[in-house]
Amino acid sequence: MRTEAEVLCRGKAISDKEYVFNFRISFRMKKCSFFFLLWISFSAFAQTKEPLKLWYDAPAKVWEEALALGNGKTGAMIFGRVNKERIQLNNSTLWSGYPIAGNNPKGQEFLPKVRQAVADGNYAQAAVYWKNMQGPYSARYLTMADLFLDFGLKDSTAINYHRELDLNTAVHTVAYKIGGVNYKRETLVSFPDQVMAIRITADQKNAINFIASITSKLHYETDAIQPNYLILKGKVPKYVAHRPSEPQQIMYDDKEGMNFEVHVQIKNEGGTVAAVGKDIKVSKANAVTIYLSNGTSFNGFDKSSGLEGIDPSIEAKANLRSAYPKSFATIKTAHLADYKQLFNRVSFNLNADADLIKLPTNIRLSKQGQEGNDQGLQTLYYQFGRYLMIASSRSGSQATNLQGIWNDAVQPPWGSNYTVNANTQMNYWLAENTNLSELHQPLFDFMGRLAKNGAITAKVNYGIQNGWVLHHNTDIWAKTSPTGGYDWDPKGAARWSAWPMGGAWLSTHLYEHYLFTGDQVFLKEKGYPVMKGAAEFMLNWLVEDENGYLVTSPSTSPENVFNLNGKDLEISMGSTMDMSIIRELFTDCIASSKALGIDEEFRNRLEKAKARLYPYQIGQYGQLQEWFKDWDNPKDSHRHLSHLFGLYPGQQINPLSTPELAAAAKQSLIYRGDLSTGWSMAWKINWWARLQDGDHALKILKAGLTLIDPAKTIEPVPSSNAPAAQLTNVQMSGGGTYPNLFDAHPPFQIDGNFGATAGITEMLLQSQNGELYLLPALPKEWSLGSINGIKARGNFTVNIDWKNHQLSKAIIVSNLGGNCRLRTPIPVKVVEVSANKASGFNPNALNSIGKPEAFQKNGNAKLLELATLKSYVIDFKTIKGATYTIIPL
């Protein structure tokens, strides 16, 4: 039960001008639930007719054409080659280095100097002082190994070639005909069995011949310990450089640095299998199953994997010993049961083009771009985002990094680390609304570790005794100190390193999880303590400006600069992003405290501080101001629009409740433009969806589905001294999509995939504004479609059908009960119960919002018009577990 005070705190009043109606039809709830399940069954059946397959008529030549498999721990990229198959492997715990806190005691000396320089308007000097407060760069996420299967054939001689990744099954298949024999290879990475399994078959006896070998770009040795058993033992560098200019690029140590092992065991049916040197040779087999497991010496974020690590062979041997007696069919059955219970929760269908479905995925992508209308490809891309999350973030795994769990380099772009000024958070935007809530857990586990280290950083660097802090980069060792290379790196810059907001932003994910699930045990035991710690730090970090407002100082707008008197500057105070994150965090903590009935004194402190936060500013151009003062440049096209946090993922700006701020956010988006890096464009899809402009959101989605040719990559020679695979002659801008549907920053960053899937969901269902809003940003091109199984705050599961661009039917399952406030683009009725006039605050505390945020507006600013659609709002009471049918009135 919720108190009236809590409801009022998070509530939202409904205007009397909004359309309401009452309607009552009595139906038995059990009967209705039966029809819902029946409808879901038909929907699922319809989805199975959708291909949902990435397929190609040629093998992958480069990594960005290979196809991804994973189980949260093991990642695999399958090239599908005929002559010499390559499967590139990752382990999500395989990182360089060891625990290095990197905390800098000089921070306590220089923080007052930085703040005084900011207060004096000497922003350049503030940045100089800040360099004395920086710490080391993060560790690097690394490639692990490559499995090669040399069939002694030629790619060019194969006919009927086909390779595919089936999103319905998470199974990769290669098929071709050569020498009159039809060959087939199926590959999966199993979560239940924790192995990769490969099944090779042929339609003629004694036709399968190959040599299996394993290599690594790291230090390694291999050994065939049995005729059918191959082991690779490897060592990770103690240090991998951040800059090409560093004198030591890759440093190994006999003791320090992680150890790892890859185990391969082959089961042949017919023919022979034998060790040949350090490889395994299979001859004249009828069928073959290959089992692969791996392990690392990682023993926790706070222990050296080299000095205190676990034996990597223990995990590798145990998983292989358990899996090897099982047939491929048995492993596949368990794999499908595990995978489908996650993937099949959501189906999404648009008006797909039957002719385009017949084309390989890379050809479809080349035809899409900004002008195409391949709606089948758009749904494929949506589900590919969900697939990638299932493959990369599972119970017990690490949180997904910049590249998920897939990386082919020893020196990957940006270290393939955790960049928490946007990218890590984007990886989990789709967790709740696309019905993959439990896959959020690895991020929450990571946050618990970060909170421990961040409390030490707060004390050492800033003398703040309560709470925890996280800056813009981290790694598997849960590093929380600022990066920047201390003072040795001339490229170390305050515009990205002077950002202590990572913990505060990540903490908002905890409350979002609670709003979507209503799990008070989670909130009490895991969510609130971490949120409170982040809020405690911020209470101590805030300072008073000359007008009595509480602001952050120093403050940046991540990676961007402002220009004064012809000079680019990086540090000021009270940037809009900082203030928006703190406002969101304080609001979440206040509501959590009330929901749990605890911490009244702390709650009161937060309420008083929140009331004094520097408000939103609408600048001279009618834009949402990015900086503390009106310094915005309307010609700035920077990829980060961090000041729009309050529009998305925050819940502070909305066309219905804060139209002036929404109009200012729209102006900022227009000034920045649509085209940018892949992840930035994905974020823009979400922003335009929140502005209820589905056509603009789709425009950016289609621009993001522009084929980026990866042919300008190089594949390194498999050697420990070989250069990392890097993009060459490709600008790191102008985002798009690689042939394997990986998001192209460029280079590859997985946040663009995840962010786009989240954005498409926002186009079809929103629940951040104290109500469930069906089809809030439906594009004109999507005149016919359906989406089933997506989630809303309040723990509602929602199915939506539409045709002729109008809502035709919706099903809402109330998993917790409580009031359902529903906004629709046309008048509707609820079949099972009466729908009442929506007025006042929404009594459902999981689906409500506070009063509109205050703002200040430049007197010369002219605001854009918002083209919001007419909509209708109702309330109806729900029972836990009951199903409700919504149809046009």
Coordinates of N, CA, C and O in Angstrom, one line a residue, residues 56 60-66 163 362 365 706-715 725-728 730 737-742 744 746-748:
Y56 N 23.4 -14.7 -45.8 CA 24.3 -14.2 -46.7 C 24.7 -15.3 -47.7 O 24.6 -16.5 -47.4
A60 N 32.2 -14.6 -44.7 CA 32.7 -13.4 -44.2 C 34.1 -13.2 -44.5 O 34.9 -14.1 -44.3
K61 N 34.5 -12.1 -45.1 CA 35.9 -11.8 -45.4 C 36.6 -11.0 -44.2 O 37.8 -11.2 -44.0
V62 N 35.8 -10.2 -43.5 CA 36.3 -9.5 -42.4 C 35.4 -9.6 -41.2 O 34.3 -10.1 -41.3
W63 N 35.9 -9.2 -40.1 CA 35.2 -9.4 -38.8 C 33.8 -8.8 -38.7 O 32.9 -9.4 -38.2
E64 N 33.6 -7.7 -39.3 CA 32.3 -7.0 -39.3 C 31.3 -7.7 -40.2 O 30.2 -7.2 -40.3
E65 N 31.7 -8.7 -40.9 CA 30.8 -9.5 -41.7 C 30.5 -10.9 -41.0 O 29.5 -11.5 -41.4
A66 N 31.3 -11.2 -40.0 CA 31.0 -12.5 -39.3 C 29.8 -12.3 -38.4 O 29.4 -11.2 -38.1
R163 N 24.8 -19.0 -45.5 CA 25.1 -18.9 -44.1 C 24.1 -18.0 -43.4 O 23.6 -17.0 -44.0
N362 N 22.9 -8.2 -46.3 CA 23.8 -7.1 -46.7 C 23.2 -6.3 -47.9 O 23.4 -5.1 -48.0
L365 N 20.3 -4.3 -46.6 CA 20.9 -3.1 -45.9 C 21.3 -2.0 -46.9 O 21.1 -0.8 -46.7
T706 N 22.2 2.5 -42.8 CA 23.0 2.7 -44.0 C 24.2 1.8 -43.9 O 24.9 1.8 -42.9
L707 N 24.4 1.1 -45.0 CA 25.5 0.1 -45.0 C 26.8 0.8 -44.9 O 27.1 1.7 -45.7
I708 N 27.6 0.4 -44.0 CA 29.0 0.8 -43.9 C 29.9 -0.4 -44.3 O 29.8 -1.5 -43.8
D709 N 30.7 -0.1 -45.3 CA 31.5 -1.2 -45.9 C 32.7 -1.4 -45.0 O 33.6 -0.5 -44.8
P710 N 32.9 -2.6 -44.5 CA 34.0 -2.9 -43.6 C 35.2 -3.3 -44.3 O 36.2 -3.8 -43.7
A711 N 35.2 -3.2 -45.7 CA 36.4 -3.7 -46.4 C 37.6 -3.0 -46.2 O 38.7 -3.4 -46.5
K712 N 37.5 -1.8 -45.5 CA 38.7 -1.0 -45.2 C 39.3 -1.5 -43.9 O 40.1 -0.8 -43.3
T713 N 38.9 -2.6 -43.4 CA 39.6 -3.1 -42.2 C 40.7 -4.1 -42.6 O 40.8 -4.5 -43.8
I714 N 41.6 -4.3 -41.7 CA 42.7 -5.3 -42.0 C 42.5 -6.4 -41.0 O 42.1 -6.2 -39.8
E715 N 42.8 -7.6 -41.4 CA 42.9 -8.7 -40.4 C 44.3 -9.0 -40.1 O 45.1 -9.3 -41.0
A725 N 43.4 -5.4 -35.0 CA 42.5 -5.1 -36.2 C 41.9 -3.8 -36.0 O 41.1 -3.5 -35.1
Q726 N 42.2 -2.8 -36.9 CA 41.7 -1.5 -36.7 C 41.1 -1.0 -38.1 O 41.5 -1.4 -39.1
L727 N 40.1 -0.1 -37.9 CA 39.6 0.5 -39.2 C 40.7 1.4 -39.7 O 41.3 2.1 -39.0
T728 N 40.8 1.4 -41.0 CA 41.8 2.3 -41.7 C 41.1 3.2 -42.7 O 40.1 2.8 -43.4
V730 N 38.9 5.4 -42.3 CA 37.5 5.6 -42.1 C 37.3 6.6 -41.0 O 37.9 6.4 -39.9
T737 N 25.5 1.0 -40.3 CA 25.4 -0.4 -39.9 C 26.3 -1.3 -40.7 O 26.3 -1.2 -42.0
Y738 N 27.0 -2.2 -40.1 CA 27.9 -3.1 -40.8 C 27.0 -4.3 -41.4 O 25.9 -4.5 -41.0
P739 N 27.6 -5.0 -42.3 CA 26.8 -6.1 -43.0 C 26.3 -7.1 -42.0 O 25.2 -7.7 -42.2
N740 N 26.9 -7.3 -40.8 CA 26.4 -8.3 -39.8 C 25.4 -7.6 -38.9 O 25.1 -8.2 -37.8
L741 N 25.0 -6.4 -39.2 CA 24.0 -5.6 -38.4 C 24.6 -5.0 -37.1 O 23.8 -4.4 -36.3
F742 N 25.9 -5.2 -36.9 CA 26.5 -4.4 -35.8 C 26.4 -2.9 -36.1 O 26.6 -2.5 -37.2
A744 N 27.7 0.7 -36.4 CA 29.0 1.3 -36.8 C 29.0 2.8 -36.2 O 28.2 3.6 -36.6
P746 N 31.4 4.8 -36.9 CA 32.3 3.7 -36.8 C 33.5 4.0 -35.8 O 33.8 5.2 -35.6
P747 N 34.2 3.0 -35.3 CA 34.0 1.6 -35.5 C 32.8 1.0 -34.7 O 32.0 1.7 -34.2
F748 N 32.8 -0.3 -34.6 CA 31.7 -1.0 -34.0 C 31.6 -0.6 -32.5 O 32.5 -0.6 -31.7

